[in-house]
mmCIF file of C-alpha atoms in Angstrom:
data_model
loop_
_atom_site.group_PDB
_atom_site.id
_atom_site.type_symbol
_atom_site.label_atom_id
_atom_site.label_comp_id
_atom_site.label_asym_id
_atom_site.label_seq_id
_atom_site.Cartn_x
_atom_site.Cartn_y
_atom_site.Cartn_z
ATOM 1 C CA UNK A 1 -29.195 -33.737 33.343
ATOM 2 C CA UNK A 2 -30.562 -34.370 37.037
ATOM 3 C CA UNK A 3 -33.503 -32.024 37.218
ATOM 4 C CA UNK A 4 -34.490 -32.401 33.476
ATOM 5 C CA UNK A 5 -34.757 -36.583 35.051
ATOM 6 C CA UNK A 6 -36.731 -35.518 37.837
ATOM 7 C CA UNK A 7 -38.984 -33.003 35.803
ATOM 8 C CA UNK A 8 -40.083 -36.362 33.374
ATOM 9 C CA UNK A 9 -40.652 -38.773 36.609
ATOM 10 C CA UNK A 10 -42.900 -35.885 38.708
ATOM 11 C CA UNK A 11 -44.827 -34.797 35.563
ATOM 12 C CA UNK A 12 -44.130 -36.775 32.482
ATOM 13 C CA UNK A 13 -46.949 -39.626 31.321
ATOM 14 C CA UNK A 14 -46.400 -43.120 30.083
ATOM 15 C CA UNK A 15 -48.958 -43.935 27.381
ATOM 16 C CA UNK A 16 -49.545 -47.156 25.257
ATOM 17 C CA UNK A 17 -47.213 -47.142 22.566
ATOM 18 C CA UNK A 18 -44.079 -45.911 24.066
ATOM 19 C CA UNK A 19 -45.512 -42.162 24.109
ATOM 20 C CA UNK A 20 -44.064 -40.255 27.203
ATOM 21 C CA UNK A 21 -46.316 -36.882 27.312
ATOM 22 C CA UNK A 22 -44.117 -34.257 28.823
ATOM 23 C CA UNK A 23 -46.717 -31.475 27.240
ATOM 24 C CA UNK A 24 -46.922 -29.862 30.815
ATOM 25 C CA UNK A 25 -43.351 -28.342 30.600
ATOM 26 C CA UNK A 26 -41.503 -29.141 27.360
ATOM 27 C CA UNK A 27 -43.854 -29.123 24.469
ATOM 28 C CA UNK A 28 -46.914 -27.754 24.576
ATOM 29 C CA UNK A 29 -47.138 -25.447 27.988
ATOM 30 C CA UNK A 30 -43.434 -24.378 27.759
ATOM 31 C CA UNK A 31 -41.625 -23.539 31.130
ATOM 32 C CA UNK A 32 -39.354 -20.940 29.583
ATOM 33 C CA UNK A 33 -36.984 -20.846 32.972
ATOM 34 C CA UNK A 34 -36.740 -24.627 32.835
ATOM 35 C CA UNK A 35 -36.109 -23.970 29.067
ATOM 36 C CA UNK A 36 -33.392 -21.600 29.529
ATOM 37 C CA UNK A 37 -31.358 -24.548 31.479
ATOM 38 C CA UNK A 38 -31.845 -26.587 28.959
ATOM 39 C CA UNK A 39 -30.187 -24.280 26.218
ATOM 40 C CA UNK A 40 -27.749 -23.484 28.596
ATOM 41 C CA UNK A 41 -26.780 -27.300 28.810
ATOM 42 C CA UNK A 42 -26.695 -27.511 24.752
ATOM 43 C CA UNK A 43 -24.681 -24.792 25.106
ATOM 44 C CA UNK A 44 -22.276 -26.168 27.383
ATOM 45 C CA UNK A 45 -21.764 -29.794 25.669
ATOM 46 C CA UNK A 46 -21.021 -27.861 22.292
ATOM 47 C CA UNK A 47 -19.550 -24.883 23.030
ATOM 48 C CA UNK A 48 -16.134 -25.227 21.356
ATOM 49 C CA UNK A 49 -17.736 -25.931 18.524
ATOM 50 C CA UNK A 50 -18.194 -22.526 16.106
ATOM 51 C CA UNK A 51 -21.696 -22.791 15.751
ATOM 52 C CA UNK A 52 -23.632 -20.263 13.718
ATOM 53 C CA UNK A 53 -27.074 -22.508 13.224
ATOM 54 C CA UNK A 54 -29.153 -23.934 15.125
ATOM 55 C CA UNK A 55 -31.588 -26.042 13.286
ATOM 56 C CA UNK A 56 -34.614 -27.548 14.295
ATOM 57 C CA UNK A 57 -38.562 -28.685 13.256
ATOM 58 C CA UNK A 58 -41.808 -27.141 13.666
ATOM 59 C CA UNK A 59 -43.472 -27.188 16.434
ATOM 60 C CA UNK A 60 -42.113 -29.040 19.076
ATOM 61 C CA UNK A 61 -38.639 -28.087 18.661
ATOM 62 C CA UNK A 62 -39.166 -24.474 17.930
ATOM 63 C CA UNK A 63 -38.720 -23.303 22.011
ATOM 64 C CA UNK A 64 -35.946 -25.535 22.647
ATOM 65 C CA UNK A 65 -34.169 -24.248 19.729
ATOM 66 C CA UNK A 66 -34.801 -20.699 20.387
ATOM 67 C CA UNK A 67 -33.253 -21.408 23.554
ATOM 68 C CA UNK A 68 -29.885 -22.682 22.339
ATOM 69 C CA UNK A 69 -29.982 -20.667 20.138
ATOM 70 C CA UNK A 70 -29.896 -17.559 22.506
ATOM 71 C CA UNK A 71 -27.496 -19.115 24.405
ATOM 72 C CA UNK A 72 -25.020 -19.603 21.096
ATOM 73 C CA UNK A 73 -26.183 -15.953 19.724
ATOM 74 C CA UNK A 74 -27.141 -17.054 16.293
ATOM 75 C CA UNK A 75 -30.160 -17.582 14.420
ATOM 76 C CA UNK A 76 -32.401 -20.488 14.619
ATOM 77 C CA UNK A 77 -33.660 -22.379 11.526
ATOM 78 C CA UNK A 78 -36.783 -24.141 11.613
ATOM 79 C CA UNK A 79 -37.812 -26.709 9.028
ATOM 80 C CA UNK A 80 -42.023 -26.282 7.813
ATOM 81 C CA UNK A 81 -43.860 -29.588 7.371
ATOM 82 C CA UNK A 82 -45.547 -27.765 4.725
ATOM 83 C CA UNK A 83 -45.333 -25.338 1.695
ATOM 84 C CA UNK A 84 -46.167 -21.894 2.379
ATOM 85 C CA UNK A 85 -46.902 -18.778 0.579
ATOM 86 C CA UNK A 86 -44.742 -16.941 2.572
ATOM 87 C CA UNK A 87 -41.423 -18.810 1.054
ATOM 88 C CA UNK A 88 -39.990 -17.892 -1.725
ATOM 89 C CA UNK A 89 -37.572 -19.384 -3.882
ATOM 90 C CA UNK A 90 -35.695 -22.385 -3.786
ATOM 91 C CA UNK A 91 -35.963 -24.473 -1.232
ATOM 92 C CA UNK A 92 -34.729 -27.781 0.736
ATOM 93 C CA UNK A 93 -36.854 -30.824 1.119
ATOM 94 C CA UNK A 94 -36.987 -34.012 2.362
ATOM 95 C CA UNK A 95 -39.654 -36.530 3.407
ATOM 96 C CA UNK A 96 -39.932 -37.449 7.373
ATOM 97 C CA UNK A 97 -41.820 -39.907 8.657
ATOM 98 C CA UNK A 98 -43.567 -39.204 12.502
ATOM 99 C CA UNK A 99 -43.408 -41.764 14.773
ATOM 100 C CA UNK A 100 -46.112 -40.052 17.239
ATOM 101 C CA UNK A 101 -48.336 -38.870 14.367
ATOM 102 C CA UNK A 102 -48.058 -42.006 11.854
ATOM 103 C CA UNK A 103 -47.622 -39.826 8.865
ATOM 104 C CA UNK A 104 -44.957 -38.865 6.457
ATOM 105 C CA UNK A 105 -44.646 -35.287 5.325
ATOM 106 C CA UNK A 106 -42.332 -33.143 3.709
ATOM 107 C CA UNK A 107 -40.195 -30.704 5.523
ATOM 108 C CA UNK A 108 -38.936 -27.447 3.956
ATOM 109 C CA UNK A 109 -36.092 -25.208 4.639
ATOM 110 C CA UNK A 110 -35.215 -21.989 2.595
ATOM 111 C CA UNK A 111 -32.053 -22.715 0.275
ATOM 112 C CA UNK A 112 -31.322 -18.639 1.902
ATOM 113 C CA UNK A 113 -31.009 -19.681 5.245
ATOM 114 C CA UNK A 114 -28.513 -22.651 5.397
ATOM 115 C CA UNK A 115 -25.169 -22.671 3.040
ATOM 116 C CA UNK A 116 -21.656 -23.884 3.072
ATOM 117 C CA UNK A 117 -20.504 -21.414 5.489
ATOM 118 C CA UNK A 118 -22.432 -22.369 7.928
ATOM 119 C CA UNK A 119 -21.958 -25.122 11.248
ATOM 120 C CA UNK A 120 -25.298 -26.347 12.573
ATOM 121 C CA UNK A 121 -26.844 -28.025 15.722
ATOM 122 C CA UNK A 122 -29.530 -29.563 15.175
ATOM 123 C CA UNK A 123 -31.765 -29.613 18.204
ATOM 124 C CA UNK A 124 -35.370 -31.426 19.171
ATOM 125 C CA UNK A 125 -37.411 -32.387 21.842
ATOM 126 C CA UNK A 126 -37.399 -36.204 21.040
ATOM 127 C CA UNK A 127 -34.961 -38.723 19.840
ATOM 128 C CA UNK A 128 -36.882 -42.288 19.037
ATOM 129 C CA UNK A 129 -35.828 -43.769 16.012
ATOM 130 C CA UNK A 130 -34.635 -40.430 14.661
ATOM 131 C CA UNK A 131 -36.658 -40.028 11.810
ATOM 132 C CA UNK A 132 -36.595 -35.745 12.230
ATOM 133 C CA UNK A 133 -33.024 -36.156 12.175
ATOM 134 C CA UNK A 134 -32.406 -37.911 9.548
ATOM 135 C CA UNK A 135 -34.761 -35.797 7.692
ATOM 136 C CA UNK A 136 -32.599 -32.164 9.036
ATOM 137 C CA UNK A 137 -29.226 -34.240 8.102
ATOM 138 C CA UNK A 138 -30.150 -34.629 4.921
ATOM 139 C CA UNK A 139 -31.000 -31.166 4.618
ATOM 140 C CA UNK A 140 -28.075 -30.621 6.341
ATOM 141 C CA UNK A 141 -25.948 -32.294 3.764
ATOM 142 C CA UNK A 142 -28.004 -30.907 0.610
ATOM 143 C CA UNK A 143 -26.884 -27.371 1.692
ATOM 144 C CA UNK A 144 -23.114 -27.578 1.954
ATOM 145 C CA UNK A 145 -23.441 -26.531 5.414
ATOM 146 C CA UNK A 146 -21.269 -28.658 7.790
ATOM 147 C CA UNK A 147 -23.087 -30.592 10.311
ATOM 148 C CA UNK A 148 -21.630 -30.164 13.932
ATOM 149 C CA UNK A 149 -23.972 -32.292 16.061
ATOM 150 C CA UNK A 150 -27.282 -33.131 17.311
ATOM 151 C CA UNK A 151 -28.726 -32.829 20.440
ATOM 152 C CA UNK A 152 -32.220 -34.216 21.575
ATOM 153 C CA UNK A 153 -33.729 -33.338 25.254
ATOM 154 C CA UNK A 154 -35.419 -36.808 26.001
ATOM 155 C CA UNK A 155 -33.641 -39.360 23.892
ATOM 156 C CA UNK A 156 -35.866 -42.950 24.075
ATOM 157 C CA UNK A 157 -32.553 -45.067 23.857
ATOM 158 C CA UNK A 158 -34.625 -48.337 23.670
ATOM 159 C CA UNK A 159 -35.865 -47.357 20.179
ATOM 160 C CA UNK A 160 -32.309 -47.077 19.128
ATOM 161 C CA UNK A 161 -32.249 -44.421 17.118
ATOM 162 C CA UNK A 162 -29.482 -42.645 19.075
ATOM 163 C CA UNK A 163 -27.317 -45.322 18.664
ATOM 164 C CA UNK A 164 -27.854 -45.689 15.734
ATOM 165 C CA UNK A 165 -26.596 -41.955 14.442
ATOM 166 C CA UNK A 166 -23.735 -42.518 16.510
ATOM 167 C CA UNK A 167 -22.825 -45.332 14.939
ATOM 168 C CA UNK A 168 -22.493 -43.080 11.912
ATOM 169 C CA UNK A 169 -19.841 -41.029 13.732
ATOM 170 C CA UNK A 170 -22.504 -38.177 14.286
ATOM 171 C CA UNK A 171 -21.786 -36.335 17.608
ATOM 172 C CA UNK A 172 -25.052 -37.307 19.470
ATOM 173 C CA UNK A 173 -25.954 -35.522 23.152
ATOM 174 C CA UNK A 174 -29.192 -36.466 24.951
ATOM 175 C CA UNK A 175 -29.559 -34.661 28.002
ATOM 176 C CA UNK A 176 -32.075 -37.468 29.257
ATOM 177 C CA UNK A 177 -31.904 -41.182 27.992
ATOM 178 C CA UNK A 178 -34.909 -43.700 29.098
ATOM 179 C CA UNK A 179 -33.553 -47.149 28.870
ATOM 180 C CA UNK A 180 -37.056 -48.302 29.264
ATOM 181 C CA UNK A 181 -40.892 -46.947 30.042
ATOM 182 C CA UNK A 182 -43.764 -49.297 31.570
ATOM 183 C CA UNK A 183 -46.873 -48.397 31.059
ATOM 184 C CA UNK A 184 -48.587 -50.804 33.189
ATOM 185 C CA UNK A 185 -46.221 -50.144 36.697
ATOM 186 C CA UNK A 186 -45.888 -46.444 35.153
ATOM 187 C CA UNK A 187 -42.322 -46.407 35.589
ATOM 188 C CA UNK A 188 -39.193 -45.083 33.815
ATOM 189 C CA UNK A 189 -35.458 -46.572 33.945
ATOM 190 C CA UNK A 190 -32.587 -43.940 32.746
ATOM 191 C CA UNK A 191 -29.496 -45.126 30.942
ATOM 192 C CA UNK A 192 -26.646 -43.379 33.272
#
């Protein structure tokens, strides 16, 4: 995706530790225009695909999944990295471990909002070495639902993670893959 490309080189930032900040449009200050393209891109690459969930984490992926999931006309599932009052019954959990934040925590889903008849997307804003995913397959799995795909906006292909879940035979789309980020010369190389 061309201008989601040019959006990371004009106002993305390299940091130590292969962190790319892109908190000026993606994450933390949302462009919701820019947002709607994106959706509209998820939308495109799984179309055919019967989708009735769109599944992501809190916080970060919470816009870009409401987006797709306007675009699809379903609902959109967010996992909780923690236990609240407000959610009752059984539940889903699995533990994920954060690259950015060097923690593990658990992440919850309701057992009411994902069952076997359901086809889910799961959608975030980063794809490293996929620890969220693997976390939201497994919940995935657990429910009986049937897992359709994944699709990540900025997908760091260097950290393999991508490849990885493809390797699996899970449908994998990454609307931006960096090949490779220097901090130092502050420059980013795309995988075409």
């Amino acid at each position: 995706m061309e201008i989601l490309k040019k959006r990371i080189l004009s106002d993305g930032e390299i940091h130590e530790g292969n962190i790319l900040k892109v908190d000026g449009f993606l994450n933390h200050q949302i462009d919701i225009p820019f947002l709607q393209e994106i959706g509209k891109e998820f939308y495109r690459l799984f179309k055919d695909e019967n989708i009735n969930k769109i599944l992501t984490i809190e916080s970060s992926g919470i816009a870009i999944g409401s987006m797709v999931a306007q675009e699809f006309g379903c609902p959109l599932v967010f996992a909780k990295k923690s236990i609240t009052k407000n959610i009752a019954g059984d539940i889903y959990l699995t533990p994920v471990e954060s690259y950015t934040h060097g923690t593990t925590y658990g992440v919850i889903v309701s057992k009411s909002f994902l069952g076997k008849e359901d086809r889910v997307l799961i959608v975030d804003d980063f794809l490293a070495i996929g620890n969220a995913l693997d976390g939201l397959i497994h919940i995935v799995k657990e429910s009986g639902a049937e897992l359709v795909g994944c699709g990540a906006v900025i997908e760091k292909g260097f950290q393999g993670g991508g490849d990885r879940l493809r390797k699996k035979g899970i449908h994998v789309e990454s609307l931006a893959i960096i090949e490779s980020m220097d901090c130092e010369n502050k420059t980013i190389i795309f995988r075409d």
